[in-house]
Amino acid sequence: MDVPKDYMTTLLDHGLFASAQMLGCFLVSSSSISLETSPHLKAENLVLLGDALFREKEYRRAIHTYKQALHCHRLTPKQNASAVRSSLSASTRSSSPNSFNISTINENEVKFKIASSHCALNENRAALLEMEGVPSKARNLQMNLMMGKLYRNSRHTRAAITSYKECLRHCPCIIEAIIALAELGVAAKDIISLFPQTPTRGARSTFDHFDSSRWLQRYVEAQCCIASNDYKGGLEFFAEILRRFPNNIHILLEMAKVEAIIGKTEEAITNFEKGNLFLSMNRPEAAVVAFRGAQELRPDLRSYQGLVRSYLAISKIKEALHAAREAMKAMPQSAKALKLVGDVHASNTTGREKAKKFYESALRLEPGYLGAALALAELHVIEGRNGDAVSLLERYLKDWADDSLHVKLAQVFAATNMLQDALSHYQAALRINPQNEAAKKGLERLEKQLKGVDPDAPEEDEDNDVEDADADQEEAELL
C-alpha cells in the first residue's frame, strides 16, 4: 500500500510540518517508487520531505535531502523530461520558492532551497557557492535579494550592487534593496533611474503613479543622505514622507535611529558594535581590524570614532590623526568630526593648543554639542584653568540633564576645594544615572574629605595587615 502524495502536500499546506516530516519518511522509502524505475518521482518525494525538514528547522538534514533529490533528478532520462512534467502538471503545488513547495523538480529552485538552508546555518560561503550555480537569467526576486546579501557579507561590493539593482528593476518597492544600495554608496539618482517610468499595471492614472512614486524617491534620497552622513537632510526627507504617511512605524524608527546617532545616546548605540566589544576586552588591535571592516561596509562617524580610539589605545598617534582627518574630510560640516581631530591632539601634551582650537571650532559649528564642551572643559582643568571649565560647563546645565556633565562639574569643584558644590553635582549625577561608576567613586572619596579623612590613606584593615606583617617579622628575628 503506497502513501498518497496528496496527504503530504496537504500537511505542508496546512503548516503541519512535524507530521509532514514523519509521513515523508514513508513516502521516500516506498518500495513501489525506486531510483532505477522512477527517479523523477523519487526526486519529487525527496523535495517534499526536504520542505518539511526545512520548515522544522532541520536545516542540515534538509540540505542532505535536497541534494539527494537533485541526484535523482539528474538521473531522469532527458527524452522523458517533457513527459514527466506533463504527468505531474495535475498537482496544485506552488512553484514559489517562498513557499518551498513545487510540483515538478526545478533544479534552480532546489538549489535556492539548499542555499536558504545554508544561510539559516550562517554558512554564507556555501550558500553563495550554491546560488552561483543558478544562471543569472533564471534568478527571481528572492534569489537576487539573497545574492545581494551574500555578496555584501562576502565584501564583493560590485556583485552585491548588481544583484540589488536587479531586484529594483523588477520591483522598485523592495525597501531592503534600496537601503543596501544607499549604504553601498550608490547615488540616489542612480537608484531612482532603476524605477519604471510608466504607470504600473492597475494604476488609476498617471497622476496617481507619480504621487505613489514620489514618496519612494524621497525615501531613496533620505537613505542616501544618511549613508553619506548628511543626517539633517535625511531627517528632512523622512519628515516629508511622514506627512504623507502619518504615524508610519518604519519611518518613525528610521528617524529615531538617525536622532540616536547625532544625539547624546550615540555612545550607547555604538557599544553594541563588534569593534567596541574588542576595546572593552582590551584588544585594541582586533578592534582596529573590526572598525576597518565596518568602514568598508558603511563608512560613518561611529566607525571613525572607534578607529581613533583603537589607535590611541595602542599609542599609534599618527594613524589616529590620519583616521580623524579622514573623518573631517568626509564630513566637513560635522562638529563631531572636528572634535575627533581635537581628541587626537589632546592625547599629546604638545598638541593641547591645537586640540583647544578644534574643540572651540566644533562648538562654534554646533553650540549645543555637549561632547565638545566636556572635552574642552577637561583641557581647561589639565592646564589649570578651573574657572574657565566651570563657566563653560554651567552654560549647559539649563539644557542638559546629563550625568556626565554633573560628574565633570563635581570633579572641577572638588579639585578647587569647593566640596559642597562638588557634593551636590555628584548627587545630581546619581539621580540621573544611579549606575554611574565615576559618580559613585567620586562621591565616596568626597564623603571622606568632608569627614576630614584623607581619601588617599590606606584602609584601616590594610594598616592592621601591615602592622601584623611587621610584628611577624620582628618575631622571626627574635627567634
Coordinates of N, CA, C and O in Angstrom, one line a residue, residues 14-84:
H14 N -1.0 23.1 5.2 CA -1.7 23.5 6.5 C -0.7 23.7 7.6 O -1.1 23.9 8.8
G15 N 0.6 23.7 7.3 CA 1.6 24.0 8.3 C 1.9 23.0 9.3 O 2.5 23.2 10.4
L16 N 1.5 21.7 9.0 CA 1.7 20.6 10.0 C 3.0 20.0 9.6 O 3.1 18.8 9.1
F17 N 4.1 20.7 9.9 CA 5.4 20.3 9.3 C 6.0 19.0 10.0 O 6.7 18.2 9.4
A18 N 5.7 18.9 11.3 CA 6.2 17.7 12.1 C 5.6 16.5 11.5 O 6.2 15.4 11.3
S19 N 4.3 16.6 11.3 CA 3.5 15.4 10.7 C 4.0 15.1 9.3 O 4.2 14.0 8.9
A20 N 4.3 16.2 8.6 CA 4.7 16.0 7.2 C 6.1 15.4 7.2 O 6.4 14.5 6.3
Q21 N 7.0 15.7 8.1 CA 8.3 15.1 8.2 C 8.2 13.6 8.4 O 8.9 12.8 7.8
M22 N 7.3 13.2 9.4 CA 7.2 11.8 9.7 C 6.6 11.0 8.5 O 7.0 9.9 8.1
L23 N 5.5 11.6 7.9 CA 4.9 11.0 6.7 C 5.9 10.9 5.5 O 5.9 9.9 4.8
G24 N 6.7 11.9 5.4 CA 7.7 12.0 4.3 C 8.7 10.8 4.3 O 9.1 10.3 3.3
C25 N 9.0 10.3 5.6 CA 9.9 9.2 5.7 C 9.3 8.0 5.0 O 10.0 7.1 4.4
F26 N 7.9 7.8 5.2 CA 7.3 6.7 4.5 C 7.2 6.9 3.0 O 7.4 6.0 2.2
L27 N 7.0 8.2 2.6 CA 6.9 8.5 1.2 C 8.2 8.2 0.4 O 8.1 7.6 -0.7
V28 N 9.3 8.5 0.9 CA 10.6 8.4 0.2 C 11.1 6.9 0.3 O 12.0 6.5 -0.5
S29 N 10.6 6.1 1.2 CA 11.0 4.8 1.4 C 10.1 3.8 0.7 O 10.3 2.6 0.9
S30 N 9.1 4.3 0.0 CA 8.1 3.4 -0.7 C 8.9 2.5 -1.7 O 9.6 2.9 -2.5
S31 N 8.6 1.2 -1.6 CA 9.2 0.2 -2.5 C 8.7 0.3 -3.9 O 9.4 -0.2 -4.8
S32 N 7.6 0.9 -4.1 CA 7.0 1.0 -5.5 C 7.6 2.1 -6.3 O 7.4 2.1 -7.5
I33 N 8.3 3.0 -5.6 CA 9.0 4.1 -6.4 C 10.5 3.9 -6.1 O 11.0 4.3 -5.1
S34 N 11.2 3.4 -7.1 CA 12.6 3.1 -6.9 C 13.4 4.1 -7.8 O 12.9 4.7 -8.7
L35 N 14.7 4.2 -7.4 CA 15.6 5.1 -8.1 C 15.8 4.7 -9.5 O 15.9 5.5 -10.5
E36 N 15.7 3.4 -9.8 CA 16.0 2.8 -11.1 C 14.8 3.0 -12.0 O 15.0 3.4 -13.2
T37 N 13.6 2.8 -11.5 CA 12.4 2.9 -12.4 C 11.7 4.3 -12.5 O 11.2 4.6 -13.5
S38 N 11.8 5.0 -11.3 CA 11.1 6.3 -11.3 C 11.9 7.3 -10.6 O 11.5 7.8 -9.5
P39 N 13.1 7.7 -11.2 CA 13.9 8.7 -10.5 C 13.2 10.0 -10.3 O 13.5 10.8 -9.4
H40 N 12.4 10.4 -11.3 CA 11.7 11.7 -11.2 C 10.7 11.8 -10.1 O 10.6 12.8 -9.4
L41 N 10.0 10.7 -9.8 CA 9.0 10.6 -8.7 C 9.8 10.6 -7.4 O 9.4 11.2 -6.4
K42 N 10.9 9.8 -7.4 CA 11.7 9.8 -6.2 C 12.3 11.2 -5.8 O 12.3 11.6 -4.7
A43 N 12.7 11.9 -6.8 CA 13.2 13.3 -6.6 C 12.1 14.2 -6.1 O 12.4 14.9 -5.1
E44 N 10.9 14.1 -6.6 CA 9.8 15.0 -6.1 C 9.5 14.6 -4.7 O 9.3 15.5 -3.8
N45 N 9.4 13.4 -4.3 CA 9.2 13.0 -2.9 C 10.2 13.5 -2.0 O 9.9 13.9 -0.8
L46 N 11.5 13.4 -2.4 CA 12.6 13.9 -1.6 C 12.5 15.4 -1.3 O 12.8 15.9 -0.3
V47 N 12.1 16.1 -2.4 CA 11.9 17.6 -2.2 C 10.8 17.9 -1.2 O 11.0 18.8 -0.4
L48 N 9.7 17.1 -1.2 CA 8.6 17.3 -0.3 C 9.1 17.1 1.1 O 8.8 17.8 2.1
L49 N 9.9 16.0 1.3 CA 10.5 15.7 2.6 C 11.5 16.9 3.0 O 11.5 17.3 4.2
G50 N 12.3 17.3 2.1 CA 13.2 18.4 2.4 C 12.4 19.7 2.8 O 12.9 20.4 3.8
D51 N 11.3 19.9 2.2 CA 10.5 21.1 2.6 C 10.0 21.0 4.0 O 10.0 21.9 4.8
A52 N 9.6 19.8 4.4 CA 9.1 19.6 5.8 C 10.3 19.7 6.8 O 10.1 20.4 7.8
L53 N 11.5 19.2 6.4 CA 12.6 19.4 7.3 C 13.0 20.8 7.4 O 13.4 21.3 8.5
F54 N 13.0 21.6 6.3 CA 13.3 23.0 6.4 C 12.4 23.7 7.3 O 12.8 24.5 8.1
R55 N 11.1 23.5 7.2 CA 10.1 24.2 8.0 C 10.3 23.8 9.5 O 9.9 24.6 10.3
E56 N 10.8 22.6 9.7 CA 11.0 22.2 11.1 C 12.4 22.6 11.6 O 12.8 22.3 12.7
K57 N 13.1 23.4 10.8 CA 14.4 24.0 11.1 C 15.5 22.9 11.2 O 16.5 23.1 11.9
E58 N 15.2 21.8 10.6 CA 16.2 20.7 10.5 C 17.1 21.0 9.2 O 17.0 20.2 8.3
Y59 N 17.8 22.1 9.3 CA 18.5 22.6 8.1 C 19.5 21.6 7.5 O 19.7 21.4 6.3
R60 N 20.3 21.0 8.4 CA 21.4 20.1 7.9 C 20.7 18.9 7.2 O 21.2 18.5 6.1
R61 N 19.7 18.3 7.8 CA 19.0 17.2 7.1 C 18.3 17.6 5.8 O 18.3 16.9 4.8
A62 N 17.8 18.9 5.8 CA 17.1 19.4 4.6 C 18.1 19.5 3.5 O 17.8 19.1 2.3
I63 N 19.3 20.0 3.8 CA 20.4 20.1 2.7 C 20.7 18.7 2.1 O 20.7 18.5 0.9
H64 N 20.9 17.7 3.0 CA 21.2 16.4 2.5 C 20.0 15.8 1.7 O 20.3 15.2 0.6
T65 N 18.8 16.1 2.1 CA 17.6 15.5 1.3 C 17.5 16.2 0.0 O 17.2 15.6 -1.0
Y66 N 17.6 17.6 0.0 CA 17.5 18.3 -1.3 C 18.6 17.8 -2.3 O 18.4 17.7 -3.5
K67 N 19.8 17.6 -1.8 CA 20.9 17.1 -2.7 C 20.6 15.7 -3.2 O 20.9 15.4 -4.4
Q68 N 20.0 14.9 -2.4 CA 19.5 13.6 -2.9 C 18.5 13.8 -4.0 O 18.6 13.0 -5.0
A69 N 17.6 14.7 -3.8 CA 16.6 15.0 -4.8 C 17.2 15.4 -6.2 O 16.8 15.0 -7.2
L70 N 18.3 16.3 -6.1 CA 19.0 16.7 -7.3 C 19.7 15.6 -8.0 O 19.7 15.5 -9.2
H71 N 20.2 14.7 -7.2 CA 20.9 13.5 -7.7 C 19.9 12.6 -8.5 O 20.2 12.2 -9.6
C72 N 18.7 12.4 -7.9 CA 17.7 11.6 -8.6 C 17.2 12.3 -9.9 O 17.0 11.7 -10.9
H73 N 17.1 13.6 -9.8 CA 16.6 14.4 -10.9 C 17.6 14.3 -12.1 O 17.1 14.2 -13.3
R74 N 18.8 14.3 -11.8 CA 19.8 14.3 -12.9 C 19.9 12.9 -13.5 O 20.4 12.7 -14.6
L75 N 19.3 11.9 -12.8 CA 19.3 10.5 -13.4 C 18.1 10.3 -14.3 O 18.0 9.3 -15.0
T76 N 17.2 11.3 -14.3 CA 16.0 11.2 -15.2 C 16.4 11.3 -16.6 O 17.1 12.3 -17.0
P77 N 16.0 10.4 -17.5 CA 16.4 10.5 -18.9 C 15.9 11.8 -19.5 O 14.7 12.2 -19.3
K78 N 16.7 12.4 -20.3 CA 16.4 13.7 -20.9 C 15.2 13.6 -21.8 O 14.4 14.5 -21.9
Q79 N 15.1 12.5 -22.5 CA 14.0 12.4 -23.5 C 12.6 12.3 -22.8 O 11.6 12.5 -23.4
N80 N 12.6 12.0 -21.6 CA 11.4 11.8 -20.8 C 11.0 13.0 -20.0 O 10.0 13.0 -19.3
A81 N 11.8 14.1 -20.1 CA 11.6 15.2 -19.2 C 10.3 15.9 -19.5 O 9.6 16.2 -18.5
S82 N 9.9 16.1 -20.8 CA 8.6 16.7 -21.0 C 7.4 15.8 -20.6 O 6.4 16.3 -20.1
A83 N 7.6 14.5 -20.7 CA 6.6 13.6 -20.3 C 6.4 13.7 -18.8 O 5.3 13.6 -18.3
V84 N 7.5 13.8 -18.1 CA 7.5 13.9 -16.6 C 6.7 15.1 -16.2 O 5.9 15.0 -15.3

